[in-house]
Every structure is written in structure tokens, then in C-alpha cells.
CSV table of N, CA and C in Angstrom, one decimal:
chain,number,residue,atom,x,y,z
S,211,UNK,N,102.5,174.0,153.6
S,211,UNK,CA,102.3,172.7,153.1
S,211,UNK,C,100.9,172.2,153.4
S,212,UNK,N,100.2,171.7,152.4
S,212,UNK,CA,98.9,171.2,152.7
S,212,UNK,C,99.0,169.7,153.2
S,213,UNK,N,97.9,169.3,153.8
S,213,UNK,CA,97.8,167.9,154.4
S,213,UNK,C,98.1,166.9,153.3
S,214,UNK,N,97.6,167.1,152.1
S,214,UNK,CA,97.8,166.1,151.0
S,214,UNK,C,99.3,166.0,150.6
S,215,UNK,N,100.0,167.1,150.7
S,215,UNK,CA,101.4,167.1,150.3
S,215,UNK,C,102.2,166.2,151.2
S,216,UNK,N,101.7,165.9,152.4
S,216,UNK,CA,102.4,165.0,153.3
S,216,UNK,C,102.5,163.6,152.7
S,217,UNK,N,101.6,163.2,151.8
S,217,UNK,CA,101.6,161.9,151.2
S,217,UNK,C,102.0,161.9,149.8
S,218,UNK,N,102.4,163.0,149.2
S,218,UNK,CA,102.9,163.1,147.8
S,218,UNK,C,104.3,162.5,147.7
S,219,UNK,N,104.4,161.6,146.8
S,219,UNK,CA,105.7,160.9,146.6
S,219,UNK,C,106.4,161.6,145.4
S,220,UNK,N,107.8,161.6,145.5
S,220,UNK,CA,108.5,162.2,144.3
S,220,UNK,C,108.2,161.5,143.0
S,221,UNK,N,108.2,162.2,141.9
S,221,UNK,CA,107.9,161.6,140.6
S,221,UNK,C,109.2,161.5,139.9
S,222,UNK,N,109.8,160.3,139.7
S,222,UNK,CA,111.1,160.1,139.0
S,222,UNK,C,111.0,160.6,137.6
S,223,UNK,N,109.9,160.4,136.9
S,223,UNK,CA,109.8,160.8,135.5
S,223,UNK,C,109.9,162.3,135.4
S,224,UNK,N,109.3,163.1,136.3
S,224,UNK,CA,109.4,164.5,136.3
S,224,UNK,C,110.8,164.9,136.7
S,225,UNK,N,111.4,164.1,137.7
S,225,UNK,CA,112.8,164.4,138.2
S,225,UNK,C,113.8,164.2,137.1
S,226,UNK,N,113.7,163.2,136.3
S,226,UNK,CA,114.6,163.0,135.2
S,226,UNK,C,114.5,164.1,134.2
S,227,UNK,N,113.3,164.5,133.9
S,227,UNK,CA,113.0,165.6,133.0
S,227,UNK,C,113.7,166.9,133.5
S,228,UNK,N,113.6,167.1,134.8
S,228,UNK,CA,114.2,168.3,135.4
S,228,UNK,C,115.7,168.2,135.3
S,229,UNK,N,116.3,167.0,135.6
S,229,UNK,CA,117.7,166.8,135.5
S,229,UNK,C,118.2,167.0,134.1
S,230,UNK,N,117.5,166.5,133.1
S,230,UNK,CA,118.0,166.7,131.7
S,230,UNK,C,117.9,168.2,131.4
S,231,UNK,N,117.0,169.0,132.0
S,231,UNK,CA,116.9,170.4,131.7
S,231,UNK,C,117.7,171.3,132.5
S,232,UNK,N,118.5,170.7,133.4
S,232,UNK,CA,119.3,171.5,134.3
S,232,UNK,C,120.8,171.4,134.0
S,233,UNK,N,121.4,172.5,133.6
S,233,UNK,CA,122.8,172.5,133.1
S,233,UNK,C,123.7,172.0,134.3
S,234,UNK,N,124.6,171.1,133.9
S,234,UNK,CA,125.7,170.6,134.8
S,234,UNK,C,125.1,169.9,136.0
S,235,UNK,N,123.9,169.3,135.9
S,235,UNK,CA,123.3,168.6,137.1
S,235,UNK,C,123.8,167.1,137.0
S,236,UNK,N,123.7,166.5,138.2
S,236,UNK,CA,124.1,165.1,138.4
S,236,UNK,C,122.9,164.3,138.7
S,237,UNK,N,122.7,163.2,138.1
S,237,UNK,CA,121.7,162.2,138.5
S,237,UNK,C,122.4,161.1,139.3
S,238,UNK,N,122.1,161.1,140.6
S,238,UNK,CA,122.8,160.2,141.5
S,238,UNK,C,121.9,159.0,141.8
S,239,UNK,N,122.4,157.8,141.5
S,239,UNK,CA,121.7,156.5,141.7
S,239,UNK,C,122.3,155.9,143.0
S,240,UNK,N,121.6,155.8,144.1
S,240,UNK,CA,122.1,155.3,145.3
S,240,UNK,C,121.8,153.8,145.6
S,241,UNK,N,121.4,153.1,144.5
S,241,UNK,CA,121.2,151.6,144.7
S,241,UNK,C,122.6,150.9,144.7
S,242,UNK,N,122.5,149.6,145.1
S,242,UNK,CA,123.8,148.9,145.1
S,242,UNK,C,124.3,148.7,143.7
S,243,UNK,N,125.6,148.4,143.6
S,243,UNK,CA,126.3,148.2,142.3
S,243,UNK,C,125.5,147.1,141.5
S,244,UNK,N,125.1,146.0,142.1
S,244,UNK,CA,124.4,144.9,141.4
S,244,UNK,C,123.1,145.5,140.9
S,245,UNK,N,122.3,146.2,141.7
S,245,UNK,CA,121.1,146.8,141.2
S,245,UNK,C,121.3,147.7,140.0
S,246,UNK,N,122.4,148.5,140.1
S,246,UNK,CA,122.7,149.5,139.0
S,246,UNK,C,123.0,148.7,137.7
S,247,UNK,N,123.8,147.6,137.8
S,247,UNK,CA,124.1,146.8,136.7
S,247,UNK,C,122.9,146.2,136.0
S,248,UNK,N,121.9,145.9,136.8
S,248,UNK,CA,120.7,145.3,136.2
S,248,UNK,C,119.9,146.2,135.3
S,249,UNK,N,120.1,147.5,135.5
S,249,UNK,CA,119.4,148.5,134.6
S,249,UNK,C,119.5,149.9,135.3
S,250,UNK,N,120.0,150.9,134.6
S,250,UNK,CA,120.0,152.2,135.2
S,250,UNK,C,119.7,153.2,134.1
S,251,UNK,N,119.5,154.5,134.5
S,251,UNK,CA,119.3,155.6,133.6
S,251,UNK,C,120.6,156.0,133.0
S,252,UNK,N,120.7,156.1,131.7
S,252,UNK,CA,121.9,156.5,131.1
S,252,UNK,C,122.4,157.9,131.5
S,253,UNK,N,123.6,158.0,131.9
S,253,UNK,CA,124.2,159.2,132.4
S,253,UNK,C,124.2,159.4,133.9
S,254,UNK,N,123.6,158.4,134.6
S,254,UNK,CA,123.5,158.5,136.1
S,254,UNK,C,124.9,158.1,136.7
S,255,UNK,N,125.1,158.6,137.9
S,255,UNK,CA,126.3,158.2,138.6
S,255,UNK,C,125.9,157.3,139.8
S,256,UNK,N,126.5,156.2,139.9
S,256,UNK,CA,126.2,155.2,140.9
S,256,UNK,C,127.1,155.3,142.1
S,257,UNK,N,126.6,155.8,143.2
S,257,UNK,CA,127.2,155.7,144.5
S,257,UNK,C,126.2,155.2,145.5
S,258,UNK,N,126.4,153.9,145.9
S,258,UNK,CA,125.5,153.3,146.8
S,258,UNK,C,125.3,154.0,148.1
S,259,UNK,N,124.1,153.9,148.7
S,259,UNK,CA,123.9,154.7,149.9
S,259,UNK,C,124.9,154.4,151.0
S,260,UNK,N,125.3,153.1,151.1
S,260,UNK,CA,126.3,152.8,152.2
S,260,UNK,C,127.7,153.4,151.9
S,261,UNK,N,127.9,154.0,150.7
S,261,UNK,CA,129.1,154.7,150.4
S,261,UNK,C,128.9,156.1,150.1
S,262,UNK,N,127.8,156.7,150.6
S,262,UNK,CA,127.4,158.0,150.3
S,262,UNK,C,128.5,159.1,150.5
S,263,UNK,N,129.4,158.9,151.5
S,263,UNK,CA,130.5,159.8,151.8
S,263,UNK,C,131.4,160.0,150.6
S,264,UNK,N,131.4,159.0,149.6
S,264,UNK,CA,132.2,159.1,148.4
S,264,UNK,C,131.8,160.2,147.5
S,265,UNK,N,130.6,160.7,147.7
S,265,UNK,CA,130.1,161.9,146.9
S,265,UNK,C,131.1,163.0,147.0
S,266,UNK,N,131.7,163.2,148.1
S,266,UNK,CA,132.7,164.3,148.2
S,266,UNK,C,133.8,164.2,147.2
S,267,UNK,N,134.2,163.0,146.9
S,267,UNK,CA,135.3,162.8,145.9
S,267,UNK,C,134.8,163.0,144.4
S,268,UNK,N,133.5,162.7,144.2
S,268,UNK,CA,133.0,162.8,142.9
S,268,UNK,C,132.2,164.1,142.5
S,269,UNK,N,131.7,164.7,143.6
S,269,UNK,CA,131.0,166.0,143.4
S,269,UNK,C,131.5,167.0,144.4
S,270,UNK,N,132.6,167.6,144.2
S,270,UNK,CA,133.2,168.5,145.2
S,270,UNK,C,132.4,169.8,145.3
S,271,UNK,N,131.7,170.2,144.3
S,271,UNK,CA,130.9,171.5,144.3
S,271,UNK,C,129.6,171.3,145.2
S,272,UNK,N,129.6,171.9,146.3
S,272,UNK,CA,128.4,171.8,147.2
S,272,UNK,C,127.1,172.4,146.7
S,273,UNK,N,127.2,173.2,145.6
S,273,UNK,CA,126.1,173.9,145.1
S,273,UNK,C,125.6,173.2,143.8
S,274,UNK,N,126.3,172.2,143.3
S,274,UNK,CA,125.9,171.5,142.1
S,274,UNK,C,124.5,170.9,142.2
S,275,UNK,N,123.6,171.0,141.2
S,275,UNK,CA,122.3,170.4,141.3
S,275,UNK,C,122.5,168.8,141.3
S,276,UNK,N,121.9,168.2,142.3
S,276,UNK,CA,122.0,166.7,142.4
S,276,UNK,C,120.6,166.2,142.5
S,277,UNK,N,120.2,165.3,141.6
S,277,UNK,CA,118.9,164.6,141.6
S,277,UNK,C,119.2,163.2,142.0
S,278,UNK,N,118.6,162.7,143.1
S,278,UNK,CA,118.9,161.5,143.8
S,278,UNK,C,117.7,160.5,143.6
S,279,UNK,N,118.1,159.2,143.2
S,279,UNK,CA,117.0,158.2,143.1
S,279,UNK,C,117.6,156.9,143.6
S,280,UNK,N,116.7,155.9,143.8
S,280,UNK,CA,117.0,154.6,144.2
S,280,UNK,C,116.0,153.6,143.5
S,281,UNK,N,115.7,152.5,144.2
S,281,UNK,CA,114.7,151.6,143.6
S,281,UNK,C,113.3,152.0,143.9
S,282,UNK,N,113.0,152.3,145.2
S,282,UNK,CA,111.6,152.6,145.6
S,282,UNK,C,111.4,154.0,146.2
S,283,UNK,N,112.5,154.6,146.6
S,283,UNK,CA,112.4,156.0,147.1
S,283,UNK,C,112.8,156.1,148.6
S,284,UNK,N,113.0,155.0,149.3
S,284,UNK,CA,113.4,155.0,150.7
S,284,UNK,C,114.9,155.4,150.8
S,285,UNK,N,115.8,154.8,150.0
S,285,UNK,CA,117.2,155.1,150.1
S,285,UNK,C,117.5,156.5,149.6
S,286,UNK,N,116.8,156.9,148.5
S,286,UNK,CA,117.0,158.3,148.0
S,286,UNK,C,116.6,159.3,149.0
S,287,UNK,N,115.6,159.1,149.8
S,287,UNK,CA,115.2,160.0,150.9
S,287,UNK,C,116.3,160.1,151.9
S,288,UNK,N,116.8,158.9,152.3
S,288,UNK,CA,117.9,158.9,153.3
S,288,UNK,C,119.2,159.6,152.7
S,289,UNK,N,119.5,159.3,151.5
S,289,UNK,CA,120.7,159.9,150.8
S,289,UNK,C,120.6,161.4,150.7
S,290,UNK,N,119.4,161.9,150.4
S,290,UNK,CA,119.1,163.3,150.3
S,290,UNK,C,119.4,164.0,151.6
S,291,UNK,N,118.9,163.4,152.7
S,291,UNK,CA,119.1,164.0,154.0
S,291,UNK,C,120.5,164.0,154.4
S,292,UNK,N,121.3,162.9,154.1
S,292,UNK,CA,122.7,162.9,154.4
S,292,UNK,C,123.5,163.9,153.6
S,293,UNK,N,123.2,164.0,152.3
S,293,UNK,CA,123.9,165.0,151.5
S,293,UNK,C,123.6,166.4,152.0
S,294,UNK,N,122.4,166.7,152.4
S,294,UNK,CA,122.1,168.1,152.9
S,294,UNK,C,122.9,168.3,154.2
S,295,UNK,N,123.1,167.3,155.0
S,295,UNK,CA,123.8,167.4,156.3
S,295,UNK,C,125.3,167.6,156.0
S,296,UNK,N,125.8,167.1,154.8
S,296,UNK,CA,127.2,167.2,154.4
S,296,UNK,C,127.4,168.6,153.8
S,297,UNK,N,126.4,169.4,153.6
S,297,UNK,CA,126.5,170.8,153.1
S,297,UNK,C,126.1,171.0,151.7
S,298,UNK,N,125.6,169.9,151.0
S,298,UNK,CA,125.1,170.1,149.7
S,298,UNK,C,123.8,170.9,149.7
S,299,UNK,N,123.7,171.9,148.8
S,299,UNK,CA,122.6,172.9,148.9
S,299,UNK,C,121.5,172.7,147.9
S,300,UNK,N,121.8,171.9,146.9
S,300,UNK,CA,120.8,171.8,145.8
S,300,UNK,C,120.5,170.4,145.4
S,301,UNK,N,120.0,169.7,146.4
S,301,UNK,CA,119.7,168.2,146.3
S,301,UNK,C,118.2,168.0,146.2
S,302,UNK,N,117.8,167.1,145.3
S,302,UNK,CA,116.4,166.8,145.1
S,302,UNK,C,116.2,165.3,145.1
S,303,UNK,N,115.3,164.8,145.9
S,303,UNK,CA,114.9,163.4,145.9
S,303,UNK,C,113.9,163.2,144.9
S,304,UNK,N,114.2,162.4,143.9
S,304,UNK,CA,113.2,162.1,142.8
S,304,UNK,C,112.6,160.8,142.9
S,305,UNK,N,112.8,160.0,143.9
S,305,UNK,CA,112.1,158.8,144.2
S,305,UNK,C,112.8,157.5,143.6
S,306,UNK,N,111.9,156.6,143.2
S,306,UNK,CA,112.4,155.2,142.8
S,306,UNK,C,112.3,154.9,141.4
S,307,UNK,N,113.3,154.2,140.9
S,307,UNK,CA,113.4,153.9,139.4
S,307,UNK,C,112.3,152.8,139.1
S,308,UNK,N,111.7,152.2,140.1
S,308,UNK,CA,110.6,151.2,139.8
S,308,UNK,C,109.4,151.9,139.2
S,309,UNK,N,109.3,153.2,139.3
S,309,UNK,CA,108.2,154.0,138.7
S,309,UNK,C,108.6,154.7,137.4
S,310,UNK,N,109.8,154.5,137.0
S,310,UNK,CA,110.4,155.2,135.8
S,310,UNK,C,109.8,154.6,134.5
S,311,UNK,N,109.3,155.4,133.6
S,311,UNK,CA,108.7,154.9,132.4
S,311,UNK,C,109.7,155.1,131.2
S,312,UNK,N,110.9,155.6,131.4
S,312,UNK,CA,111.8,155.8,130.3
S,312,UNK,C,112.7,154.6,130.1
S,313,UNK,N,113.7,154.8,129.2
S,313,UNK,CA,114.6,153.7,128.9
S,313,UNK,C,115.7,153.5,129.9
S,314,UNK,N,116.0,152.3,130.2
S,314,UNK,CA,117.2,152.0,131.1
S,314,UNK,C,118.2,151.2,130.3
S,315,UNK,N,119.5,151.3,130.7
S,315,UNK,CA,120.6,150.6,130.1
S,315,UNK,C,121.2,149.7,131.1
S,316,UNK,N,121.8,148.6,130.5
S,316,UNK,CA,122.5,147.7,131.4
S,316,UNK,C,124.0,147.8,131.3
């Protein structure tokens, strides 16, 4: 890893593109329920960070591709770490929806 990669932030736009191109993948939004209701990416699953253990009930397959995002990227990084510690093997932090250039639904 180069020195500059230490400062590289995930790109949600590229992440959503990857999610759409990955068969059977899940787009996981870890913002609060209120934040999600204010606008979210169509097709995303909302499980707030504080309830991240609920992922086990919604995504039992530990190898399923999961793309995680939040508002700014902080909670998605935390959630990604927790999911990996729970045994999920294919988890990608794609950052914050505040950088998303696509359409959101309410």
C-alpha cells in the first residue's frame, strides 16, 4: 500500500456501480431509520449501526457480497469492521451517501 492510499476515501459512486454489477449483492445502509427515510438508494437495506447484529437475521450467508455505506463514511467503516469480526468475508466499505451523485428515493 502506498502512502497516498492511506488518505484515499471510498467512492460511493463506484461502490454503487460495483453493487449493481455484482449478482446477489446487498447494499447495506447503516444510517439511522430517520436518515434513511429522508433519502436512500433504491434497493438498499437499512440496518442502523447500533443494530448491526441484526444483519445475522437478514443476511445469513457469510460469503454474500455486502456493500456498506452511511452518511459520511465513519459509520460504514465501523460497520465493515464489525461485520468482518462477525465472520462476513465479502464486505466492502463504499463510504458516505453525502458524496453520491445518483438518484435517491424517500
